[in-house]
Tab-separated table of C-alpha atoms in Angstrom:
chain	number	residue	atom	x	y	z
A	1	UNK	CA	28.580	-77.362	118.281
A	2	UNK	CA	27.210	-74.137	119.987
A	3	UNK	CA	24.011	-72.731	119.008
A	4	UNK	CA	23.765	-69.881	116.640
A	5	UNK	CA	21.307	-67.158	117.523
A	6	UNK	CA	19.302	-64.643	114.928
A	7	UNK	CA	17.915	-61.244	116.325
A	8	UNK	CA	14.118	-60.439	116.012
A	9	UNK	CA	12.122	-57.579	116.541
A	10	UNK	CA	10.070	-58.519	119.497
A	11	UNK	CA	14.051	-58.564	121.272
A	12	UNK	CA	14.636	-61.715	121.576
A	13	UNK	CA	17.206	-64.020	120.750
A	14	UNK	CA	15.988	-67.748	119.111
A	15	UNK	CA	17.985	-70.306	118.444
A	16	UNK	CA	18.743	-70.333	113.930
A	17	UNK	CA	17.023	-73.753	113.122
A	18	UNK	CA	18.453	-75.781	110.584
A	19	UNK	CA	16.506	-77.808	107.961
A	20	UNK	CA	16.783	-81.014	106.266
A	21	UNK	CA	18.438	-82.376	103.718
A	22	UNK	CA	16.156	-83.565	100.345
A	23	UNK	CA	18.932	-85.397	99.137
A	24	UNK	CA	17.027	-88.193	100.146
A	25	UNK	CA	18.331	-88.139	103.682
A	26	UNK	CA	15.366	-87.742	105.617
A	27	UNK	CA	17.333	-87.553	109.039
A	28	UNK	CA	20.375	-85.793	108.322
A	29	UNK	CA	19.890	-81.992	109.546
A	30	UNK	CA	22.626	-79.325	108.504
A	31	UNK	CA	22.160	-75.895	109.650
A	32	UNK	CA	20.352	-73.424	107.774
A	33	UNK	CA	21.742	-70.053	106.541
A	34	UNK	CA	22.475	-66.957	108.523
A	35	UNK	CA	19.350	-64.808	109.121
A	36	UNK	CA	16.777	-67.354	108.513
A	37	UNK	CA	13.807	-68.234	111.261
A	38	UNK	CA	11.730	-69.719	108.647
A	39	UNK	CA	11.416	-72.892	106.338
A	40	UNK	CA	12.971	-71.502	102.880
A	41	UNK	CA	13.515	-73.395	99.346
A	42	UNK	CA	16.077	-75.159	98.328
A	43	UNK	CA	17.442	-72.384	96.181
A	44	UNK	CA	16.930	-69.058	99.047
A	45	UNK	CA	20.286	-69.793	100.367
A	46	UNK	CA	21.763	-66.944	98.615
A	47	UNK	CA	19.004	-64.897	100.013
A	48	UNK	CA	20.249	-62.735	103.093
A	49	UNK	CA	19.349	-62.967	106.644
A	50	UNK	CA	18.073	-59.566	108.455
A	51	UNK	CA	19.388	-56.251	107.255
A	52	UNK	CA	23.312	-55.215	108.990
A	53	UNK	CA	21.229	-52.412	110.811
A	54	UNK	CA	19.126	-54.589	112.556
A	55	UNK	CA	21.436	-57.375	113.128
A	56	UNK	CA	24.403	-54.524	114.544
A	57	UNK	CA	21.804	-53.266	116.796
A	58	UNK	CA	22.799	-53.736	120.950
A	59	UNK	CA	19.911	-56.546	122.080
A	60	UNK	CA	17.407	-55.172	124.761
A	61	UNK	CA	17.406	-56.092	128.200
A	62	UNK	CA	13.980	-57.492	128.550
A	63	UNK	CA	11.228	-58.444	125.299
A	64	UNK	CA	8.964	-55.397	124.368
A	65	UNK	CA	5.816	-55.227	126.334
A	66	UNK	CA	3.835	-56.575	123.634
A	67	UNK	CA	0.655	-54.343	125.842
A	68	UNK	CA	2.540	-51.752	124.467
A	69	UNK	CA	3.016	-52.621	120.589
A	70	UNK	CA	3.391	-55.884	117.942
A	71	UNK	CA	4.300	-56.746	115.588
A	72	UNK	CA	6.502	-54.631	112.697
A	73	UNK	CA	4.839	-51.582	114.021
A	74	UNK	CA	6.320	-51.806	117.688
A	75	UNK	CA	7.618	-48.874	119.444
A	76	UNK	CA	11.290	-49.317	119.077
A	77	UNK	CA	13.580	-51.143	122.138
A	78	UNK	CA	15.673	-48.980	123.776
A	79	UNK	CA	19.066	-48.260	122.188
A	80	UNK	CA	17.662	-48.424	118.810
A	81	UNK	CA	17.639	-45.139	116.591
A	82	UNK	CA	14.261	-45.835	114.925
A	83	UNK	CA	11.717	-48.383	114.524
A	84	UNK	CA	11.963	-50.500	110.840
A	85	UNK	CA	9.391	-49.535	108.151
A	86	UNK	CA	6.531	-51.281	108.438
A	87	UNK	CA	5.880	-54.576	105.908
A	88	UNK	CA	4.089	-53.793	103.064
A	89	UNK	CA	0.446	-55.253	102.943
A	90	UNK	CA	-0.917	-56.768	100.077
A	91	UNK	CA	-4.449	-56.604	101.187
A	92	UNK	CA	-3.932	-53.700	104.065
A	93	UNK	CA	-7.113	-52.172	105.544
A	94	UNK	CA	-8.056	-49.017	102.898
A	95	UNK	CA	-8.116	-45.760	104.700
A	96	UNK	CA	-11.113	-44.055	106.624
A	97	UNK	CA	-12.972	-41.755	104.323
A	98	UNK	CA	-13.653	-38.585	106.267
A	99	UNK	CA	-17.750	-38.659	106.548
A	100	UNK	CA	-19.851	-36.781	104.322
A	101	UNK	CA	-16.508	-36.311	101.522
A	102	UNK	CA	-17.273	-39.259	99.655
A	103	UNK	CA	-19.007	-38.639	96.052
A	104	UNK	CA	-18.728	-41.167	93.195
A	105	UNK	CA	-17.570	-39.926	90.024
A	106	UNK	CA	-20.191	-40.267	88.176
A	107	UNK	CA	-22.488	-37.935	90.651
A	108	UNK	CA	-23.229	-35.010	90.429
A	109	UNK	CA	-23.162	-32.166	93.241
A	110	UNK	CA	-27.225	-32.379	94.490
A	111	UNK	CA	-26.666	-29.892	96.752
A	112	UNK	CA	-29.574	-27.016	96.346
A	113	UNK	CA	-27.954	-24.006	94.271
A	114	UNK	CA	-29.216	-21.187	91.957
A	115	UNK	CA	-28.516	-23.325	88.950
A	116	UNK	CA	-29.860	-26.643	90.037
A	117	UNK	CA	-32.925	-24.344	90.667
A	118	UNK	CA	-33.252	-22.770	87.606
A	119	UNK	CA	-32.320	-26.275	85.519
A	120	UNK	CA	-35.705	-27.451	87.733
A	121	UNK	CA	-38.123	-25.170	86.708
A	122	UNK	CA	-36.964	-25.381	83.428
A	123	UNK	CA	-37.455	-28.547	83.006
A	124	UNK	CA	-41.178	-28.635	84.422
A	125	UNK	CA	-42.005	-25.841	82.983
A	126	UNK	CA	-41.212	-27.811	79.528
A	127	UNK	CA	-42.548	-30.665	80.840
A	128	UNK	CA	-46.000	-28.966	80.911
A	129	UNK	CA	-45.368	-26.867	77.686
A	130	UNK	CA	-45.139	-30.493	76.454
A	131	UNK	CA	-48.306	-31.850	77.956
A	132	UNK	CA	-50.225	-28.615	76.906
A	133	UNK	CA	-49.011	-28.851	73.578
A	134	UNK	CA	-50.533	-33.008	73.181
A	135	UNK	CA	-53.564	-31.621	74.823
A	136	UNK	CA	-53.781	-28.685	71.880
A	137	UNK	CA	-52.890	-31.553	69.757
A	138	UNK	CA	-55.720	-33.995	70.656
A	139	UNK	CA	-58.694	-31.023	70.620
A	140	UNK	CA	-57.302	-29.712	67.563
A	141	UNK	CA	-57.527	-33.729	66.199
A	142	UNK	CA	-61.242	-33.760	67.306
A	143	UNK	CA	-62.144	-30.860	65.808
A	144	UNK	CA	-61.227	-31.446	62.855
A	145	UNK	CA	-61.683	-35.136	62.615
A	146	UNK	CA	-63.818	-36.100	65.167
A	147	UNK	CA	-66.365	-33.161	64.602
A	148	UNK	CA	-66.220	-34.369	60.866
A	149	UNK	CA	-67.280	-37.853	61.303
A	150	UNK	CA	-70.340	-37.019	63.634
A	151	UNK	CA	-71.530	-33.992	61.495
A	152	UNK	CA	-71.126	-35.918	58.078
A	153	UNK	CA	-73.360	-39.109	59.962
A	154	UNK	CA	-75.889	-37.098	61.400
A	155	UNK	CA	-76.365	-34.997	57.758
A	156	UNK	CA	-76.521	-38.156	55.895
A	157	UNK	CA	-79.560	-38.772	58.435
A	158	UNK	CA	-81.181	-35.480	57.699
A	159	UNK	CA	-80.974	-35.759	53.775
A	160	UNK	CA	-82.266	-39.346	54.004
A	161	UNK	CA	-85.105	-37.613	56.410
A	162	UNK	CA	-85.644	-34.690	53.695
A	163	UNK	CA	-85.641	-36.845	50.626
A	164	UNK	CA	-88.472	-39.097	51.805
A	165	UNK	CA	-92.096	-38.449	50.232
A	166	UNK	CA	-93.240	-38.458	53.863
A	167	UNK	CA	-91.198	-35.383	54.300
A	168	UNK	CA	-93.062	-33.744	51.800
A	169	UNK	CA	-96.534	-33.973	53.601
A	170	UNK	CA	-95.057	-31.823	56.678
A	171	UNK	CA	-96.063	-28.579	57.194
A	172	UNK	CA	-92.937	-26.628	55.426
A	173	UNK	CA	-91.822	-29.487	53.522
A	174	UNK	CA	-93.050	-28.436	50.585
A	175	UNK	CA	-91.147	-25.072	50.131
A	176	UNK	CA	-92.158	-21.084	51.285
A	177	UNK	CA	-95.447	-21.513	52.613
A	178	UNK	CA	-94.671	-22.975	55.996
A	179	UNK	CA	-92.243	-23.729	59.168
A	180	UNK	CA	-90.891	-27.447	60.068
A	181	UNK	CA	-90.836	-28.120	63.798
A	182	UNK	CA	-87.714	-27.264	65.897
A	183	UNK	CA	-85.093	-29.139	64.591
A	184	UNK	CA	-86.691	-30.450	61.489
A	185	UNK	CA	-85.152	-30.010	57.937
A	186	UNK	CA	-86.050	-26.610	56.485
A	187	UNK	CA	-83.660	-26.813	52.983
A	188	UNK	CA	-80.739	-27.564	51.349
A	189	UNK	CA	-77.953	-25.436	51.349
A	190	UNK	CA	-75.423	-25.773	48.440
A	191	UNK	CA	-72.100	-23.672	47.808
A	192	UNK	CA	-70.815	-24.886	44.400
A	193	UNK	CA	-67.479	-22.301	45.793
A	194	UNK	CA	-66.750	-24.388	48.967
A	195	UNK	CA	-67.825	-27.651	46.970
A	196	UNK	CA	-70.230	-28.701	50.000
A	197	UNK	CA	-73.796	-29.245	50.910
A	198	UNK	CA	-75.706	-29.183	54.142
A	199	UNK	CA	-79.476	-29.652	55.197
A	200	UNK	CA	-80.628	-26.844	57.549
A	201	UNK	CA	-82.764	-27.329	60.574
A	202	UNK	CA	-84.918	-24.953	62.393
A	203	UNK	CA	-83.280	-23.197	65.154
A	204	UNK	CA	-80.407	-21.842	66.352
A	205	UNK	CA	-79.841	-23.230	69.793
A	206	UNK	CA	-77.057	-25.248	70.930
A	207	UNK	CA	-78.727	-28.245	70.032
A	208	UNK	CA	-80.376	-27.792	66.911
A	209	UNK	CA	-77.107	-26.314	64.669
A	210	UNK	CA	-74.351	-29.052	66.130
A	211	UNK	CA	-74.610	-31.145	63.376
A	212	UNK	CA	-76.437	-28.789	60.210
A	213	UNK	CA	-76.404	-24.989	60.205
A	214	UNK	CA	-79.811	-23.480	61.380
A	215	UNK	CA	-82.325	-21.509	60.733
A	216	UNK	CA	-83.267	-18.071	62.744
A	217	UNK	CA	-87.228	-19.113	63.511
A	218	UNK	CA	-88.130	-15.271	62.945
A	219	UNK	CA	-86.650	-14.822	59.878
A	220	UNK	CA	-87.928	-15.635	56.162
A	221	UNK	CA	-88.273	-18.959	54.677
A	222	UNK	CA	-86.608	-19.352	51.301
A	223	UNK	CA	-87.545	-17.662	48.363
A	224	UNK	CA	-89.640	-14.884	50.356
A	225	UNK	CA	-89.078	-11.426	50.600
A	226	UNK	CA	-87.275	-10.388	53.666
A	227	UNK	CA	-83.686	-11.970	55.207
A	228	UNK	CA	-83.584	-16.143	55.175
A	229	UNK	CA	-80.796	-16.063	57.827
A	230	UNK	CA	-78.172	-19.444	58.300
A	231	UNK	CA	-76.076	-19.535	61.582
A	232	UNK	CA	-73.404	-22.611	61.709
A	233	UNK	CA	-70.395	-23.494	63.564
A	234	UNK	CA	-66.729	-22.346	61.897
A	235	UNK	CA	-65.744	-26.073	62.121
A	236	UNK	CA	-64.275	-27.648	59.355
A	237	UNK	CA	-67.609	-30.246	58.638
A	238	UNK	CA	-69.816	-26.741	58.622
A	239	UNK	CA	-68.606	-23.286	57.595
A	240	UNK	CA	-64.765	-23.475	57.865
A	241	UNK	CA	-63.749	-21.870	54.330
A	242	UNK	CA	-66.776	-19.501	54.554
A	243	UNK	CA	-64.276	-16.785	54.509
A	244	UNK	CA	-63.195	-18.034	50.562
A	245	UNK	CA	-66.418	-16.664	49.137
A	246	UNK	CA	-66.546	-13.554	46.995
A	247	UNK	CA	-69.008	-11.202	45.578
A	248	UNK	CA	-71.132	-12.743	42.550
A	249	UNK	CA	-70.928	-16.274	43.893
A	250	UNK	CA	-73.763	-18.487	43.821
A	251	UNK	CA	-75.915	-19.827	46.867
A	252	UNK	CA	-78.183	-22.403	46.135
A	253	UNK	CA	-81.266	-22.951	48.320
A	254	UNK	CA	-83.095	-26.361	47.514
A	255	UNK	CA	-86.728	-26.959	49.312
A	256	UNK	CA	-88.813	-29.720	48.592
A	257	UNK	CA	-90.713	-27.795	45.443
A	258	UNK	CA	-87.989	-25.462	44.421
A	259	UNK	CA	-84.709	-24.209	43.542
A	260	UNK	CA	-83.571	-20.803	44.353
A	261	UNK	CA	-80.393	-19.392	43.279
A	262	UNK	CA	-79.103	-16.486	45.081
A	263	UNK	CA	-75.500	-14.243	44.308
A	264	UNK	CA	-73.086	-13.300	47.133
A	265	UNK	CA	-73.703	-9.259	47.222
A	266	UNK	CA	-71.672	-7.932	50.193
A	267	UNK	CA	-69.223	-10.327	52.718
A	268	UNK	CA	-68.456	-8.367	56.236
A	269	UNK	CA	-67.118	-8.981	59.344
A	270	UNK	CA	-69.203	-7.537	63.036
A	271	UNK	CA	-68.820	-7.725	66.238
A	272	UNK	CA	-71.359	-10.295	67.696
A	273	UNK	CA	-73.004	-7.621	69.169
A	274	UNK	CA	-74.640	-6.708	65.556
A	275	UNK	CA	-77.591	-8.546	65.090
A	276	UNK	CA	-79.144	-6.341	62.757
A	277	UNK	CA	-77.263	-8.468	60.376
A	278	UNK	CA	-79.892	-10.955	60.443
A	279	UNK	CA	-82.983	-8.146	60.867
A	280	UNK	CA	-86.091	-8.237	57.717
A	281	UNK	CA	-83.817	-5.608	55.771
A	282	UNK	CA	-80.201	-5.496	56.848
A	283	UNK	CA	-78.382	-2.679	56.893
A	284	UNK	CA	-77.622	-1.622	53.075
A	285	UNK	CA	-80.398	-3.491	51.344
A	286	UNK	CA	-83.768	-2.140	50.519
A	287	UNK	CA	-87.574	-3.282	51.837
A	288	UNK	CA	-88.799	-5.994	49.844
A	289	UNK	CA	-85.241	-8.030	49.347
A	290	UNK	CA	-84.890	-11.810	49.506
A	291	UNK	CA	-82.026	-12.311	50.155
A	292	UNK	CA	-80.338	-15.099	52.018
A	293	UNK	CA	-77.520	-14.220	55.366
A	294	UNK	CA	-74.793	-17.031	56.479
A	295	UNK	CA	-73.281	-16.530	59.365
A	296	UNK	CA	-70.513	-18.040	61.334
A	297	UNK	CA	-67.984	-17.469	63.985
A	298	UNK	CA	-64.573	-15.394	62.831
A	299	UNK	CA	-61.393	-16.123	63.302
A	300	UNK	CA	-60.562	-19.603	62.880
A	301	UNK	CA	-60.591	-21.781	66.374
A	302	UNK	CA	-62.202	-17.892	68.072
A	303	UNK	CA	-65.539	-16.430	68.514
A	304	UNK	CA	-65.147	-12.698	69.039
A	305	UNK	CA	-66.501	-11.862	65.485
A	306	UNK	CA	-68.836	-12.828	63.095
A	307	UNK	CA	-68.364	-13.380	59.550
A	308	UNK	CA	-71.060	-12.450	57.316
A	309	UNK	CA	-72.326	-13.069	53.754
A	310	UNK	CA	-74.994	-11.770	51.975
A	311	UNK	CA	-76.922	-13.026	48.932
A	312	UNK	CA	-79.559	-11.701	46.946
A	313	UNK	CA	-82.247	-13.962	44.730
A	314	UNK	CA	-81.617	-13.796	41.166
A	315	UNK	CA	-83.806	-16.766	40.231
A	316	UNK	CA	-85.842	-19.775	40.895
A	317	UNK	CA	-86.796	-22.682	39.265
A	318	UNK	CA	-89.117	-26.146	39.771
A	319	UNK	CA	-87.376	-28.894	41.509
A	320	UNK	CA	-88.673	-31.074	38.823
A	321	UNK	CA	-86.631	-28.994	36.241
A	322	UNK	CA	-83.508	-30.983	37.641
A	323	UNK	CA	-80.356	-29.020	39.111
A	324	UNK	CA	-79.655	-25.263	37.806
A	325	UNK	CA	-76.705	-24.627	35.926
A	326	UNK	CA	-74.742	-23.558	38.735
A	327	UNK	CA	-74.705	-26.808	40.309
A	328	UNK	CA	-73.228	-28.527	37.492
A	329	UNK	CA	-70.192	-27.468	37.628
C-alpha cells in the first residue's frame, strides 16, 4: 500500500499517519482520514483535512527558510497567491500602548490648565476660610465662656474679701471717707436692669479691671460730690448689655456703711479720645453733682468707642437698714 502524503505550511510533504483501533485491538492500525497530521477522537472523522486552497496549491521546491519566517505567519512559498490568515490566539500578546497615551478611566486629566488652577485656589482659599472661621469660633467660645468662668471665680473672691469684718478696718472700707489700695475692693456695684452685681477695685490698669470693673483713682468715692467713675471690659461676665439701660434706671452703689441709689440721667456714646467724660463735672452737669459714670468699650467684640452712662444720687441709706427698694425687685 503506497503512502499517502498531506501538505503543510512549512512545504513539506509528511507521510498521513494512521491511528489505532479502540475496538480493543491494540495492534491493528488503519489509516487515518484525509488531512489529518494529528491524533483526533474517535468521532473527528467527519471533520475535514486542510482547506481545497491549500491542499490545490503547486508544492515548493525546497522548505521555507524558517530564518526567514514560522510558523502560520510565514512569508508565503513561491507559487502561492497569499499567505493563510493567521490562527487565532486565545491568549495572544495584547498590543503596545503608544507611551504617555495611557489614562485609566477613572483619572482625571492632571495636566496644569486654567481650570485645574482656579478649582486649586478655590479650594485653599476655603480651606482657610474654614480654619479662620474654627479659630473665630474658639475666641468667640472663650470670650464668652471662658472669660465667664474666671471673672465669676475671681468676684466670688472679692465679695468674700469685702464681706469680711476685717475688710471693714481698712482704710476705705468703711464707705466715703477713704481710698483702698490698688486693687482692693472699693464697692458694690448693682444694676437691678441688667440683673447683675460686681465688686469694684481700685484702678484702671490692665490688671486691676480683668476680673471687676475699676475705679478711676482721681475721681470721687461714692456718695461724694464730684464724678465716681467705673471703667469695665464689654465682655459678657462685665458690662456686655450696658447698652440696655435707659434714662431713670437705678444704680446701686453698696460700701461697707452705706447704700446709695443713683438714676441713669443721660447714656452717650464718644470717641475714646473724650475723657472729659470721667472729669469732677462732666460736660452737662453742674459743680457740686454726685453722680456716678460707667464706662465700657462700644460696639460689641470693638473698641473704637466708648459707651457712657450717667447717674445722678437721689438717695442714701444705712447699710444696716437692709437693701433699698430697688433691689427687691
Amino acid at each position: 500500500m503506497s503512502d499517502e502524503y498531506d501538505v503543510h505550511l512549512d512545504g513539506e510533504r509528511r507521510t498521513r499517519r494512521g491511528r489505532y483501533d479502540r475496538g480493543g485491538n491494540e495492534g491493528a492500525y488503519r489509516p487515518g482520514p484525509a488531512g489529518g497530521g494529528r491524533h483526533r477522537s474517535e468521532d473527528a472523522d467527519d471533520q475535514p483535512g486542510l482547506p481545497s486552497w491549500i491542499a490545490d496549491q503547486p508544492r515548493p521546491a525546497g522548505p521555507i527558510n524558517p530564518g526567514t519566517a514560522r510558523g502560520s505567519a510565514a512569508i508565503p512559498p513561491a507559487g502561492l497567491t497569499s499567505a493563510p490568515p493567521p490562527l487565532p490566539s486565545e491568549y495572544g500578546p495584547p498590543a503596545p500602548t503608544p507611551p504617555g497615551s495611557y489614562r485609566s478611566r477613572n483619572s482625571r486629566d492632571s495636566g496644569p490648565s486654567v481650570g485645574g488652577f482656579v478649582r486649586g485656589t478655590i479650594r485653599v482659599f476655603g480651606e482657610l476660610m474654614i480654619t479662620c472661621g474654627l479659630i473665630l469660633l474658639l475666641f468667640a467660645a472663650y470670650e464668652i465662656y471662658g472669660k465667664t468662668a474666671i471673672v465669676d471665680a475671681a468676684q466670688g473672691d472679692l465679695d468674700r474679701a469685702f464681706d469680711t469684718p476685717a475688710a471693714a478696718a481698712r482704710p476705705g472700707g468703711t464707705g466715703s471717707t477713704g481710698k483702698p489700695p490698688p486693687g482692693g475692693a472699693v464697692a458694690r456695684l448693682h444694676i437691678p436692669r441688667l440683673a447683675k452685681k460686681w465688686v469694684v477695685v481700685e484702678g484702671v490698669a490692665p490688671k486691676d479691671i480683668e476680673v471687676a470693673p475699676g475705679h478711676y483713682p482721681k475721681s470721687a468715692l461714692p456718695g461724694q460730690a464730684g464724678n465716681f467713675a467705673i471703667a469695665g471690659h464689654r465682655v459678657k461676665s462685665t458690662f456686655w448689655d450696658l447698652d440696655d439701660m435707659v434714662n431713670g434706671d437705678p444704680i446701686v452703689v453698696e460700701t461697707k456703711t452705706t447704700w446709695y441709689v443713683y438714676k441713669v440721667a443721660r447714656t452717650k456714646i464718644v470717641k475714646p479720645s473724650a475723657v472729659e467724660v470721667v472729669d469732677p463735672v462732666p460736660p452737662g452737669f453742674a459743680a457740686g453733682d454726685k453722680l456716678v459714670t460707667i464706662t465700657t468699650c462700644n460696639p460689641k467684640w470693638d473698641n473704637y468707642e466708648r459707651l457712657i452712662v450717667h447717674g445722678a444720687l437721689i438717695r442714701s441709706q444705712p447699710r444696716a437698714a437692709g437693701d433699698p427698694p430697688e433691689l427687691r425687685g
